[in-house]
mmCIF file with all atom_site columns, C-alpha atoms and ligand atoms in Angstrom:
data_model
loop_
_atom_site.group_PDB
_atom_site.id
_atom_site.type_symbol
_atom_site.label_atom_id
_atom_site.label_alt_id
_atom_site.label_comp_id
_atom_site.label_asym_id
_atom_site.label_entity_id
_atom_site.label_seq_id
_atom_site.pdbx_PDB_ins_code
_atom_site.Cartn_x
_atom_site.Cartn_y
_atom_site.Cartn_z
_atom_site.occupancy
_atom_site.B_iso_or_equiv
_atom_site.pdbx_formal_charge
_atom_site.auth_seq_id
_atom_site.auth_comp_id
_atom_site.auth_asym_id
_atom_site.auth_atom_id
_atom_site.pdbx_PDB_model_num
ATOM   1   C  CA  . UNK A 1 1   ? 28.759  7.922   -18.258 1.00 62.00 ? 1   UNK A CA  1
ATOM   2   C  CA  . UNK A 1 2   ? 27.643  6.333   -21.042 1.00 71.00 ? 2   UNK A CA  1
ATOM   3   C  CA  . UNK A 1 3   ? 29.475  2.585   -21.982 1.00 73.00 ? 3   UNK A CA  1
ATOM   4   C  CA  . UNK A 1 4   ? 30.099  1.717   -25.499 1.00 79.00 ? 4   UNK A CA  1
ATOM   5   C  CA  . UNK A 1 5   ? 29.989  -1.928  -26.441 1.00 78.00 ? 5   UNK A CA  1
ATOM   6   C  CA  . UNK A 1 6   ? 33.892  -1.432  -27.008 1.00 79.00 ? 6   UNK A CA  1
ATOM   7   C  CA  . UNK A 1 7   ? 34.304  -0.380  -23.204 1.00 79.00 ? 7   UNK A CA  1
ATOM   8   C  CA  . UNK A 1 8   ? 32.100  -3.280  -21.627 1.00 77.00 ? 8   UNK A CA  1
ATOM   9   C  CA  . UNK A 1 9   ? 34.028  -5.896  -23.869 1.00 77.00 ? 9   UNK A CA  1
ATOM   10  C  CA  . UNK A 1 10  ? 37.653  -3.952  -22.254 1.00 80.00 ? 10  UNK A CA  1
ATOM   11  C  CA  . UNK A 1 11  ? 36.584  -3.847  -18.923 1.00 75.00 ? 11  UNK A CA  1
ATOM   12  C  CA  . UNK A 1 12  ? 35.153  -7.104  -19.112 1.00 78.00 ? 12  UNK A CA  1
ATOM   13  C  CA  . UNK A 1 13  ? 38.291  -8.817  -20.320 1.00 77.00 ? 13  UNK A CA  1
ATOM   14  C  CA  . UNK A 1 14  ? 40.199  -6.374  -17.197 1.00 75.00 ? 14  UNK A CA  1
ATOM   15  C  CA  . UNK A 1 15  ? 37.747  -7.703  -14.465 1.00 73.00 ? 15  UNK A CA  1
ATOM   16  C  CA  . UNK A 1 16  ? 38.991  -11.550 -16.013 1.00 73.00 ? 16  UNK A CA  1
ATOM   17  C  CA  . UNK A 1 17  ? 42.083  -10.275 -16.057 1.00 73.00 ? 17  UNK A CA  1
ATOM   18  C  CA  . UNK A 1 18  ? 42.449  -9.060  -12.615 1.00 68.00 ? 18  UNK A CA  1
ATOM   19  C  CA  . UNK A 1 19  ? 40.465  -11.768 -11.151 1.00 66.00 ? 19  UNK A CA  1
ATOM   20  C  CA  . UNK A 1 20  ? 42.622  -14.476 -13.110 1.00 67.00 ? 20  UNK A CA  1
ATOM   21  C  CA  . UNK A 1 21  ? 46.271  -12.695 -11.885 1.00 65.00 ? 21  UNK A CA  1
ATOM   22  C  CA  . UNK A 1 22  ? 44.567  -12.791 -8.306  1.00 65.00 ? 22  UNK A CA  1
ATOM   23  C  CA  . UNK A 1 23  ? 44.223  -8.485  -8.386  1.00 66.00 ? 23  UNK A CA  1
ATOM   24  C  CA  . UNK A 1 24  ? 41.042  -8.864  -6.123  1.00 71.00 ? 24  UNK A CA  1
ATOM   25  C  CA  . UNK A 1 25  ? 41.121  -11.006 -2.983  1.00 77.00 ? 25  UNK A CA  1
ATOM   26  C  CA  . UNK A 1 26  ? 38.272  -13.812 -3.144  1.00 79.00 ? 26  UNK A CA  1
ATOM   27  C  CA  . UNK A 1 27  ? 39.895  -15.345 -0.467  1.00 82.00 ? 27  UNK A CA  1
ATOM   28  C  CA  . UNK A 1 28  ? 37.519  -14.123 2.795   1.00 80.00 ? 28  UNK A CA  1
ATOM   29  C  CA  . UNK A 1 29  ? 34.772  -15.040 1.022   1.00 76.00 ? 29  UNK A CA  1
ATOM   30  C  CA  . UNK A 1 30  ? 35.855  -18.274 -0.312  1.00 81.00 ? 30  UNK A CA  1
ATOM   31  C  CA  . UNK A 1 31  ? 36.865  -19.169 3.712   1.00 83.00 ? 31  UNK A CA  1
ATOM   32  C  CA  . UNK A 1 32  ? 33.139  -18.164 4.612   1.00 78.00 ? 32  UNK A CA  1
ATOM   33  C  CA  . UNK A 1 33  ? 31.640  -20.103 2.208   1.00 77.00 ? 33  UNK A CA  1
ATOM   34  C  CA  . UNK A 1 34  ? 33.798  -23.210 2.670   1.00 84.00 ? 34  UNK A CA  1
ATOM   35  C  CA  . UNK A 1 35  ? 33.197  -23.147 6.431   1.00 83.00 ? 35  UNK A CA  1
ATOM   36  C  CA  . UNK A 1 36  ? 29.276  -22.104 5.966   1.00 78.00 ? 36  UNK A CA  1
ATOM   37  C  CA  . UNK A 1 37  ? 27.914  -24.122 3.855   1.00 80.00 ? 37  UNK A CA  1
ATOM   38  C  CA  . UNK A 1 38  ? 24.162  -23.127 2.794   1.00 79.00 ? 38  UNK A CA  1
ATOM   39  C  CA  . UNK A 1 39  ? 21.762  -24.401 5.676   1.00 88.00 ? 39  UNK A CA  1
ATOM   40  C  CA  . UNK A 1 40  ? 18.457  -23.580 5.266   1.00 94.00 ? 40  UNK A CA  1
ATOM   41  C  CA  . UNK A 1 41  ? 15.464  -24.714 7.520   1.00 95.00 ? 41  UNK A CA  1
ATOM   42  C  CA  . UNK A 1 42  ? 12.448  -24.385 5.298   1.00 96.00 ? 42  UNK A CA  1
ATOM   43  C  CA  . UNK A 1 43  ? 11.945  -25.271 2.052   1.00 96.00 ? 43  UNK A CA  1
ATOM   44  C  CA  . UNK A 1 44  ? 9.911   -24.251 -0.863  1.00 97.00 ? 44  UNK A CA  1
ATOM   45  C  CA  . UNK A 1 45  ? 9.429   -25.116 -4.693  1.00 96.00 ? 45  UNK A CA  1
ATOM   46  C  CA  . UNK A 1 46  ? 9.072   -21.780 -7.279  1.00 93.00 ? 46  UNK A CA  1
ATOM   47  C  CA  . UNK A 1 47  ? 10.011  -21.054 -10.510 1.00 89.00 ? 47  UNK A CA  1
ATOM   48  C  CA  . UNK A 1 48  ? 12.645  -18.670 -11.800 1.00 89.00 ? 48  UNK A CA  1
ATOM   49  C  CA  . UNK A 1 49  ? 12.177  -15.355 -11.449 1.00 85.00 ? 49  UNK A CA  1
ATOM   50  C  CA  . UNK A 1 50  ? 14.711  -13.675 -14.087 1.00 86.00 ? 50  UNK A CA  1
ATOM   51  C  CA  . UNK A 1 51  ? 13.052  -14.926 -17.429 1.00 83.00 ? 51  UNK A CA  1
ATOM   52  C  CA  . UNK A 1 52  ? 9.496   -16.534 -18.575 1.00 77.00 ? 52  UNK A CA  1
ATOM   53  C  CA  . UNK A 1 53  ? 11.249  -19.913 -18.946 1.00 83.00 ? 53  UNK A CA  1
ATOM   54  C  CA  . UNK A 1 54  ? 10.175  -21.111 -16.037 1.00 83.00 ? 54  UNK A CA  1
ATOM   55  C  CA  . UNK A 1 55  ? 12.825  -23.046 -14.543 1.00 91.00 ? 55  UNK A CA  1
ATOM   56  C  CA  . UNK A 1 56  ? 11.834  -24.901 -11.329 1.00 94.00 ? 56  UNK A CA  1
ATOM   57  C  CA  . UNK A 1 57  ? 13.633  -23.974 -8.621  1.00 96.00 ? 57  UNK A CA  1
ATOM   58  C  CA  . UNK A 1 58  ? 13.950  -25.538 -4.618  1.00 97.00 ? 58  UNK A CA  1
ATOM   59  C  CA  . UNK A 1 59  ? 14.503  -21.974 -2.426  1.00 97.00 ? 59  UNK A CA  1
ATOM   60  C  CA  . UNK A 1 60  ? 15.903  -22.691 1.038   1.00 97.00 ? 60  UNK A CA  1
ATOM   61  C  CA  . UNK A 1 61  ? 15.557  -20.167 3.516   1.00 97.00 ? 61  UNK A CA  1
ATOM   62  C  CA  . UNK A 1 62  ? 15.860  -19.498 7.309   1.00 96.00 ? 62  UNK A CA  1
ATOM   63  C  CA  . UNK A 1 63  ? 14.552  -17.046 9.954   1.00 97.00 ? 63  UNK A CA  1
ATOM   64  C  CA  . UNK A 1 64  ? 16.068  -13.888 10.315  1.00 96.00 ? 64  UNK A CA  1
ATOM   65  C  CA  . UNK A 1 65  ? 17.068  -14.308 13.995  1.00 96.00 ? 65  UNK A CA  1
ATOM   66  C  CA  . UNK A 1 66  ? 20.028  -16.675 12.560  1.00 93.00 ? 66  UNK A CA  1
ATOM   67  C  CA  . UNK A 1 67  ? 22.117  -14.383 10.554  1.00 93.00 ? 67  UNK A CA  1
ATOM   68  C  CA  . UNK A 1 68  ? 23.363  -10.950 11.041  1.00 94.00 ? 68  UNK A CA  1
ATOM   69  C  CA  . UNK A 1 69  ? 21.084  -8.087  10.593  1.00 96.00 ? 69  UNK A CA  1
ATOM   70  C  CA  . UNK A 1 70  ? 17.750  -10.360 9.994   1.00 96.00 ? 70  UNK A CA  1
ATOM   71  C  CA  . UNK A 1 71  ? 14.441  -9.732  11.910  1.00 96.00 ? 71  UNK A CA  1
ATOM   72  C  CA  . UNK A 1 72  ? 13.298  -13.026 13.991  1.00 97.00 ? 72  UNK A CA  1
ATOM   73  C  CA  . UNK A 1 73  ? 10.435  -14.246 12.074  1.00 97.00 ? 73  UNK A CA  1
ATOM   74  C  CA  . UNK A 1 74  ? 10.585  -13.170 8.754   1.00 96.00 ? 74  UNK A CA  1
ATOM   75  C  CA  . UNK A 1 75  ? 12.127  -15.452 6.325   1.00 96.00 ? 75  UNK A CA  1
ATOM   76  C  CA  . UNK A 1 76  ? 15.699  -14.718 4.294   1.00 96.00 ? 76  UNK A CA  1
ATOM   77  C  CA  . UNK A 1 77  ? 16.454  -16.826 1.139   1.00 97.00 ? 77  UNK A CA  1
ATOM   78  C  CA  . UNK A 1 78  ? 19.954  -18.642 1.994   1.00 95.00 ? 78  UNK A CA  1
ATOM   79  C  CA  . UNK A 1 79  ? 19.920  -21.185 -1.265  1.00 95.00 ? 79  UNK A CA  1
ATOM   80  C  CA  . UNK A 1 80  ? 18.589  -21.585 -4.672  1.00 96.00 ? 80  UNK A CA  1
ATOM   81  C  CA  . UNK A 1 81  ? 18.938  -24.871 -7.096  1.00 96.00 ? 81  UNK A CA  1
ATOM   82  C  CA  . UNK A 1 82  ? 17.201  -26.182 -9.763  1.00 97.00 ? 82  UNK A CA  1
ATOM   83  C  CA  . UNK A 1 83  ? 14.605  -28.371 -9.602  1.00 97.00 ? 83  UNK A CA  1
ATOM   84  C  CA  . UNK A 1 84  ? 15.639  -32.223 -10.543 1.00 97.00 ? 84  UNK A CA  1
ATOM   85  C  CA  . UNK A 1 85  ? 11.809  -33.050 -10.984 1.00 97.00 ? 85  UNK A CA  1
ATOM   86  C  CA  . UNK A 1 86  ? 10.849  -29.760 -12.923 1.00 96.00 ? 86  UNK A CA  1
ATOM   87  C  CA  . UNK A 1 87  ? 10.104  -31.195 -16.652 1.00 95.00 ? 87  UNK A CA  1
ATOM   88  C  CA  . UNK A 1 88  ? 11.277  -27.926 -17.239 1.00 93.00 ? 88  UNK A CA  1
ATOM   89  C  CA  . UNK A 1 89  ? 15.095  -27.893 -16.263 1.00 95.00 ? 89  UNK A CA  1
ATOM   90  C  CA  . UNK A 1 90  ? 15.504  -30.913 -14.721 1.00 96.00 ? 90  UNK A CA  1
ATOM   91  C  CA  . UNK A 1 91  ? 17.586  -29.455 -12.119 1.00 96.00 ? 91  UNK A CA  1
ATOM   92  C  CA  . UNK A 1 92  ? 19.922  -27.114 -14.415 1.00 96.00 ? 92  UNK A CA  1
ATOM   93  C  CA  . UNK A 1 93  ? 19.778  -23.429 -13.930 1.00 96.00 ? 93  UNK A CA  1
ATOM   94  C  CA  . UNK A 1 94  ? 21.504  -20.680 -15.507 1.00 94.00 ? 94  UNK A CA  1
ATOM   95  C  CA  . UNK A 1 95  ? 23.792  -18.315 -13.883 1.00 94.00 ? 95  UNK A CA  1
ATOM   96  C  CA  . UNK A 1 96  ? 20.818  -15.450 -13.256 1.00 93.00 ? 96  UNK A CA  1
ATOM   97  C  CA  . UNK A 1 97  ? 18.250  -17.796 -11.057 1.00 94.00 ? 97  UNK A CA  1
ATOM   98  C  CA  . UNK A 1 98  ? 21.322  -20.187 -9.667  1.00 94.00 ? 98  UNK A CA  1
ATOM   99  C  CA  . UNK A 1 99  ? 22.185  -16.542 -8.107  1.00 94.00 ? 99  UNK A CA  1
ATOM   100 C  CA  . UNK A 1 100 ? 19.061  -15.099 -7.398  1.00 95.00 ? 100 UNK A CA  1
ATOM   101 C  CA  . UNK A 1 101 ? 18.952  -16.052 -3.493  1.00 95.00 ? 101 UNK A CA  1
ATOM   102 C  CA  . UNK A 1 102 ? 21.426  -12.736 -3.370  1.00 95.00 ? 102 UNK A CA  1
ATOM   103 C  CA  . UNK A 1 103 ? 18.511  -10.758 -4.027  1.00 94.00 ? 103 UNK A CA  1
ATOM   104 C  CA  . UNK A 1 104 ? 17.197  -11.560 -0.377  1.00 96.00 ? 104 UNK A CA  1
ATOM   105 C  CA  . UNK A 1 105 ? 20.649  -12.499 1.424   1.00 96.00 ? 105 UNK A CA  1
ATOM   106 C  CA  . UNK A 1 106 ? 24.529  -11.681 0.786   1.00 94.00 ? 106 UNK A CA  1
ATOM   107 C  CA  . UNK A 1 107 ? 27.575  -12.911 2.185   1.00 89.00 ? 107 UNK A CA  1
ATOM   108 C  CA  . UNK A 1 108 ? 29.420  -9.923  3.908   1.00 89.00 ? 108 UNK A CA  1
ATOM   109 C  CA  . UNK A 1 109 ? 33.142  -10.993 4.620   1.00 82.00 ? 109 UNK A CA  1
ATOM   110 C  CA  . UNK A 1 110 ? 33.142  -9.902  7.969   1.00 88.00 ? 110 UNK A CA  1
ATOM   111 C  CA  . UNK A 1 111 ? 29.446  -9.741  9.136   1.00 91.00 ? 111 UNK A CA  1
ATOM   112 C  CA  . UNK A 1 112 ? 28.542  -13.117 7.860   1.00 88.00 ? 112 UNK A CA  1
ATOM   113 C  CA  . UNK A 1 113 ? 25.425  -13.790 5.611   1.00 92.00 ? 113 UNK A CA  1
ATOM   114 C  CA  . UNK A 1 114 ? 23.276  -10.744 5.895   1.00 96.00 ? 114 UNK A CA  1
ATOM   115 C  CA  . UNK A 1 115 ? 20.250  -9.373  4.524   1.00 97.00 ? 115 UNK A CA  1
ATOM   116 C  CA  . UNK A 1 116 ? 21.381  -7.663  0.834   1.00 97.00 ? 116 UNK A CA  1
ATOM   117 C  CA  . UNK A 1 117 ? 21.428  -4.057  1.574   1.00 95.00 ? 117 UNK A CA  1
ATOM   118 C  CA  . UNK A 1 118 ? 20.624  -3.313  -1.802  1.00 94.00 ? 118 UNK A CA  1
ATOM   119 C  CA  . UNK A 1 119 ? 17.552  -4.668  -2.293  1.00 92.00 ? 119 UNK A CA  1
ATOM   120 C  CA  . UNK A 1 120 ? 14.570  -1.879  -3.041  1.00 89.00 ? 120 UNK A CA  1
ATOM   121 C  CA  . UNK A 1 121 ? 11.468  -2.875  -0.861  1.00 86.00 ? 121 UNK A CA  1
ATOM   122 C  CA  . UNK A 1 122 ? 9.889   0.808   -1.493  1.00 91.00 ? 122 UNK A CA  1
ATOM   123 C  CA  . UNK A 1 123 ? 7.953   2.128   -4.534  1.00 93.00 ? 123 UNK A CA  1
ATOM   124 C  CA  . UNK A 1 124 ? 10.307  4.246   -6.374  1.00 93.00 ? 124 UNK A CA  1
ATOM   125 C  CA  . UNK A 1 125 ? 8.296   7.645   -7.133  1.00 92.00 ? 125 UNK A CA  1
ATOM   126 C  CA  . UNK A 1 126 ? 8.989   10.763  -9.175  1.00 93.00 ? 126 UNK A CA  1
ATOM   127 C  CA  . UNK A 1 127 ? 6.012   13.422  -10.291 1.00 90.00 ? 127 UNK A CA  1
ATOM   128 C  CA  . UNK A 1 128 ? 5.904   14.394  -13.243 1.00 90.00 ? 128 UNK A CA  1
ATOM   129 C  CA  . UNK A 1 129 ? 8.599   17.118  -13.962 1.00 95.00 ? 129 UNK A CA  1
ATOM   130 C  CA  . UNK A 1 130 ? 10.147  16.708  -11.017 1.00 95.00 ? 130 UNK A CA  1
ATOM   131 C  CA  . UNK A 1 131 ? 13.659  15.716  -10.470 1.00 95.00 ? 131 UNK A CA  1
ATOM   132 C  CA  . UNK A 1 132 ? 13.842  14.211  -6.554  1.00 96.00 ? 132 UNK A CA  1
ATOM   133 C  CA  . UNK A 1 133 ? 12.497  10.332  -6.152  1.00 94.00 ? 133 UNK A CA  1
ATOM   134 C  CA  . UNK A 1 134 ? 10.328  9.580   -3.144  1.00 94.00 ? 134 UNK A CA  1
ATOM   135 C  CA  . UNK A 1 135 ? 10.180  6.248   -1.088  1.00 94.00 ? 135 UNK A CA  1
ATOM   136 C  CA  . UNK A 1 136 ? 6.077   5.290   -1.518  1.00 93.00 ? 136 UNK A CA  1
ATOM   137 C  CA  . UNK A 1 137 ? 4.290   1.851   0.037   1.00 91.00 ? 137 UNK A CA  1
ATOM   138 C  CA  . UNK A 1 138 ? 3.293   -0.581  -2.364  1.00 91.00 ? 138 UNK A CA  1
ATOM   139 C  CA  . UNK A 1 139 ? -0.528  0.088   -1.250  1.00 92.00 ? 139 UNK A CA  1
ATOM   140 C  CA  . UNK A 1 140 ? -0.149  4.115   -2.368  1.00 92.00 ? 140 UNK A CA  1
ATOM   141 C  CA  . UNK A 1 141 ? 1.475   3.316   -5.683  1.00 92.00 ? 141 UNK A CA  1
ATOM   142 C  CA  . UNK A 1 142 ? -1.245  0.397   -6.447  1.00 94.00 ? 142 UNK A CA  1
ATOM   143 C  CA  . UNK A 1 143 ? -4.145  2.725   -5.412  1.00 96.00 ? 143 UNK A CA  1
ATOM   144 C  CA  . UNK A 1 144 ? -2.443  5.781   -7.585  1.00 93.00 ? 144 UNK A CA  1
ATOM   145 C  CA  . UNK A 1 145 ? -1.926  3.387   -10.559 1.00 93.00 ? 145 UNK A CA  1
ATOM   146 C  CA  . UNK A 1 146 ? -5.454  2.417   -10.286 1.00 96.00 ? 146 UNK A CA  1
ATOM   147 C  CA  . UNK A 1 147 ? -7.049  5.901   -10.114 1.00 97.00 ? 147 UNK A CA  1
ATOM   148 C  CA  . UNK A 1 148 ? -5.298  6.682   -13.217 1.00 95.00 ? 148 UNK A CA  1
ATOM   149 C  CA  . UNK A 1 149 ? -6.493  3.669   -15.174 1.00 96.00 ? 149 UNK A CA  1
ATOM   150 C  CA  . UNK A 1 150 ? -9.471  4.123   -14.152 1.00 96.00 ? 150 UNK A CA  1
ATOM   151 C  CA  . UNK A 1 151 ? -9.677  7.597   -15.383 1.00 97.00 ? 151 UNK A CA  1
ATOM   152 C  CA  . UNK A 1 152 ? -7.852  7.183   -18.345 1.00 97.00 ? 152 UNK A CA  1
ATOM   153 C  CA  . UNK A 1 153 ? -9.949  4.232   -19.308 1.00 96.00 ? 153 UNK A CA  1
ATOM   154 C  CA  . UNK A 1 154 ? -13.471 6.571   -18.551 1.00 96.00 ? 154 UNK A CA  1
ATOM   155 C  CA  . UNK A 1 155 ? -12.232 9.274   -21.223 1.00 97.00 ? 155 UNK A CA  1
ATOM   156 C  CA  . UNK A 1 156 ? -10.729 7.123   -23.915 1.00 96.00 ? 156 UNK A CA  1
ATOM   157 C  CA  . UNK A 1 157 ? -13.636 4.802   -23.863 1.00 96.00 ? 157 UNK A CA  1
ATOM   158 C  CA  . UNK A 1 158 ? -15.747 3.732   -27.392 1.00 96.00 ? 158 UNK A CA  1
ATOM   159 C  CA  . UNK A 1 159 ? -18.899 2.385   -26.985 1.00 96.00 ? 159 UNK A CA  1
ATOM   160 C  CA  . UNK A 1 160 ? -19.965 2.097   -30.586 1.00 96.00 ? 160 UNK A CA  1
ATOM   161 C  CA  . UNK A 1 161 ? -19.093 2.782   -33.785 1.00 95.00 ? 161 UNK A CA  1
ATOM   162 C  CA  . UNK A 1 162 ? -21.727 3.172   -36.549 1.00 95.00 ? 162 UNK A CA  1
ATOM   163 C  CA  . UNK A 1 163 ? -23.954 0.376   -35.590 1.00 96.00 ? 163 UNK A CA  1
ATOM   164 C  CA  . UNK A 1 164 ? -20.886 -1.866  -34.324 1.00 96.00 ? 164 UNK A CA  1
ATOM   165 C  CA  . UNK A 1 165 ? -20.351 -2.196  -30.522 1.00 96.00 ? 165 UNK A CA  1
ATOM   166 C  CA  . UNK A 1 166 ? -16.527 -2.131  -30.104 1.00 95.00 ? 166 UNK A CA  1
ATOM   167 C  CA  . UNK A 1 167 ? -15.854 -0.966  -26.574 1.00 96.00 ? 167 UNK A CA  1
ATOM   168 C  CA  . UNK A 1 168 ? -12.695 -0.193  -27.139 1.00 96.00 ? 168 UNK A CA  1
ATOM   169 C  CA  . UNK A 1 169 ? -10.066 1.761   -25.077 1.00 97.00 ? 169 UNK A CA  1
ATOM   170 C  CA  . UNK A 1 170 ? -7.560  3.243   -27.716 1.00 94.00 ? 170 UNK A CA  1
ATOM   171 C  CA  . UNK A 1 171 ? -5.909  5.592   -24.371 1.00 96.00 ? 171 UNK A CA  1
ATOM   172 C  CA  . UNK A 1 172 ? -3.780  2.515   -22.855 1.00 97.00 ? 172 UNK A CA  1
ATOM   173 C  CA  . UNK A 1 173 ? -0.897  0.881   -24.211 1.00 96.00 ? 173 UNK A CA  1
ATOM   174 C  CA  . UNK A 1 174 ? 0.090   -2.028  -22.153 1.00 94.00 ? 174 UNK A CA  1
ATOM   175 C  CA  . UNK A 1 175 ? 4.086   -3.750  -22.588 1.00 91.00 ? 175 UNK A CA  1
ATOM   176 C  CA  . UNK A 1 176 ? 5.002   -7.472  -20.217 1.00 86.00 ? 176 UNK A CA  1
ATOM   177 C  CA  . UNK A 1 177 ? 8.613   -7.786  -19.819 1.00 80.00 ? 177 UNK A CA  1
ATOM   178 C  CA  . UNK A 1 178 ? 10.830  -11.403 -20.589 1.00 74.00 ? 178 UNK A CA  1
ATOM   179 C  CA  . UNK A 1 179 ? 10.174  -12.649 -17.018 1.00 75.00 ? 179 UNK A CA  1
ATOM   180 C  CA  . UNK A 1 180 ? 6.383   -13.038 -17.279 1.00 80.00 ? 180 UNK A CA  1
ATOM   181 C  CA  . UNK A 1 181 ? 5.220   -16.710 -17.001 1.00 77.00 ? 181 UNK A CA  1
ATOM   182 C  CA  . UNK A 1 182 ? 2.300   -17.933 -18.799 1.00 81.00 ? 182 UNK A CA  1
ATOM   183 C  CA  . UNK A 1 183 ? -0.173  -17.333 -15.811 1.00 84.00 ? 183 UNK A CA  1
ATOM   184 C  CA  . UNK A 1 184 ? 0.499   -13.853 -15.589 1.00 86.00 ? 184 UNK A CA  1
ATOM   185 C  CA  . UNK A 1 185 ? 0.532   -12.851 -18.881 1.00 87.00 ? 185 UNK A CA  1
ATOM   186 C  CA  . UNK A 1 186 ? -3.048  -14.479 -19.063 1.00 90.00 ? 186 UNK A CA  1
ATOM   187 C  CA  . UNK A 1 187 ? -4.578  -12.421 -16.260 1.00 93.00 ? 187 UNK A CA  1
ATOM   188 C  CA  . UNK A 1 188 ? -2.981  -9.144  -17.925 1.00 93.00 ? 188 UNK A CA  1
ATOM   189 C  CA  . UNK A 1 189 ? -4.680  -10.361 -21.187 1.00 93.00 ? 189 UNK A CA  1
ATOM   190 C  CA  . UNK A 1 190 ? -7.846  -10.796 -19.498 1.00 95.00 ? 190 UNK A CA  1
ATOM   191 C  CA  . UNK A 1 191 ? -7.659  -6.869  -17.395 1.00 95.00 ? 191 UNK A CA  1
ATOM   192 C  CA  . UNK A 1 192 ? -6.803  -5.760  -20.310 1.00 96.00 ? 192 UNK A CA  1
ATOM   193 C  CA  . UNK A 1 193 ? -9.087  -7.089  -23.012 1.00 95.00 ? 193 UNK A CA  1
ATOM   194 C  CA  . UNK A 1 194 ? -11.787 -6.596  -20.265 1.00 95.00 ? 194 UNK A CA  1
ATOM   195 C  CA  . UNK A 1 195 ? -10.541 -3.074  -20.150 1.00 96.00 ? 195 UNK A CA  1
ATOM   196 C  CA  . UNK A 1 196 ? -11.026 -2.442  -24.132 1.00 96.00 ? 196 UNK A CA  1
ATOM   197 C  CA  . UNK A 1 197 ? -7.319  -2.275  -24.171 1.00 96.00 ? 197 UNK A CA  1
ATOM   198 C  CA  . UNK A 1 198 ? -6.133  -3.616  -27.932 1.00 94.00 ? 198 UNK A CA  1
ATOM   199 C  CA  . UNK A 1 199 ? -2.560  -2.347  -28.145 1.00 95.00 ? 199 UNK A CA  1
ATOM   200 C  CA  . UNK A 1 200 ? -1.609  -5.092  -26.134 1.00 93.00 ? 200 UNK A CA  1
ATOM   201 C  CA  . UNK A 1 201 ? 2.447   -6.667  -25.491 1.00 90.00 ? 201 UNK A CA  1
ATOM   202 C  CA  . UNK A 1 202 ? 3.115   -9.126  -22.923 1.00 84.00 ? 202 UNK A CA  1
ATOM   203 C  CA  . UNK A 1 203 ? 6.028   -10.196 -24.463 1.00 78.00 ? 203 UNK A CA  1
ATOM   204 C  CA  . UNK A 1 204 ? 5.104   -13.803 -24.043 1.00 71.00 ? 204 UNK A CA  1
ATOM   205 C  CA  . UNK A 1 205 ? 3.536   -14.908 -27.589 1.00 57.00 ? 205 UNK A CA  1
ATOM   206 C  CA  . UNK A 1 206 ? 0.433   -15.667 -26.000 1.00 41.00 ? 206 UNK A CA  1
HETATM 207 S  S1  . LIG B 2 .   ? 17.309  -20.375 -14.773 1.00 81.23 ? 301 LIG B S1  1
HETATM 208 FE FE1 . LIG B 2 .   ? 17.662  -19.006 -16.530 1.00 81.23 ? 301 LIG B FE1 1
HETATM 209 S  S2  . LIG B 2 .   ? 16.376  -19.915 -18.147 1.00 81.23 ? 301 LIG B S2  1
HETATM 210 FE FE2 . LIG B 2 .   ? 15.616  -20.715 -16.176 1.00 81.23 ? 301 LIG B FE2 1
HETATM 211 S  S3  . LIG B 2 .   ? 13.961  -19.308 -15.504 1.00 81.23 ? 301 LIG B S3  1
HETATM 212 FE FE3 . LIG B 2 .   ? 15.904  -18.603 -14.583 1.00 81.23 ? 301 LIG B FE3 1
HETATM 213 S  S4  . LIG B 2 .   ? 16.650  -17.061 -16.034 1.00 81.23 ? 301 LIG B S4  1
HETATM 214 FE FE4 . LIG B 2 .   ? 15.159  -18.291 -17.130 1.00 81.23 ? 301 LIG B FE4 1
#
């Protein structure tokens, strides 16, 4: 179903609604988090992942053999905060990255903090014209991806034009996204200008 900006704005104001007149019950989790506050028994400094501000952040995390559902020895992000010492932020973080530790961990009501059962840790794949999605490994999809750049680079390829070298690949577009920092979109300049590639958008003003 498609939402209008009308119906977000309506069932926006419902959802404050409901949650103001107490319509949804909070309470379990509040209880939870009140008696568990975050504990986390390594920690390591990052930057936001959600835009290419590049907030510093402190992540907390623990091993999975301490909350429901983990595997022992693998680690689960518990916390996230801002960074005080980050130039950047100076410990402030908006609502996107001060939540982002649910993208490893949730807090189920019953079950405790457990690992977020919605998180996608598979390539999502569909063939061309087809209609099912398959589960791929990173590996396959990075080896795929390769393969075709590789050929589409080989067939769209200019040597020369006239007496001009140009070595240019007009057959690749390339498009960053708002959460590249200014490392990455660097190396993708440099694959891609190395590549011949000129319509080139990282999204990042570089
Ligand atoms: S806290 Fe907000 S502004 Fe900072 S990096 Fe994350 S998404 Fe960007």
């Amino acid at each position: 179903m498609a939402i209008t900006r009308r119906d977000f704005l309506k069932y926006t104001a419902v959802a404050g609604g409901a949650l103001l007149f107490g319509v949804f019950d909070l309470d379990p989790i509040k209880a939870y988090a009140e008696a568990n506050p975050p504990v986390w028994t390594t920690e390591a400094l990052s930057v936001g992942v959600y835009c290419s501000g590049g907030c510093g952040v402190i992540v907390g995390s623990v091993d999975g053999s301490t909350i429901t559902g983990g595997t022992a020895g693998k680690k689960y992000v518990v916390y996230v905060q801002g960074n005080p010492d980050s130039p950047i932020n100076g410990g402030g973080l908006c609502s996107k990255c001060a939540s982002s530790a649910q993208i490893s961990t949730i807090v189920d009501p019953t079950l405790g903090r457990i690992p977020n059962p919605e998180r996608i840790t598979t390539v999502k794949y569909r063939a061309a014209g087809a209609s099912v999605w398959t589960d791929k490994p990173y590996a396959t999809a990075i080896n795929e991806i390769a393969a075709k750049v590789k050929a589409t680079r080989d067939a769209n390829f200019t040597e020369t034009e006239g007496a001009l070298t140009v070595n240019r690949c007009n057959g690749i577009a390339t498009l960053g996204g708002s959460s590249l920092n200014n490392e990455a979109a660097y190396l993708i300049g440099k694959l891609n200008r190395g590549l011949g590639v000129v319509y080139l958008e990282t999204q990042a003003r570089n």
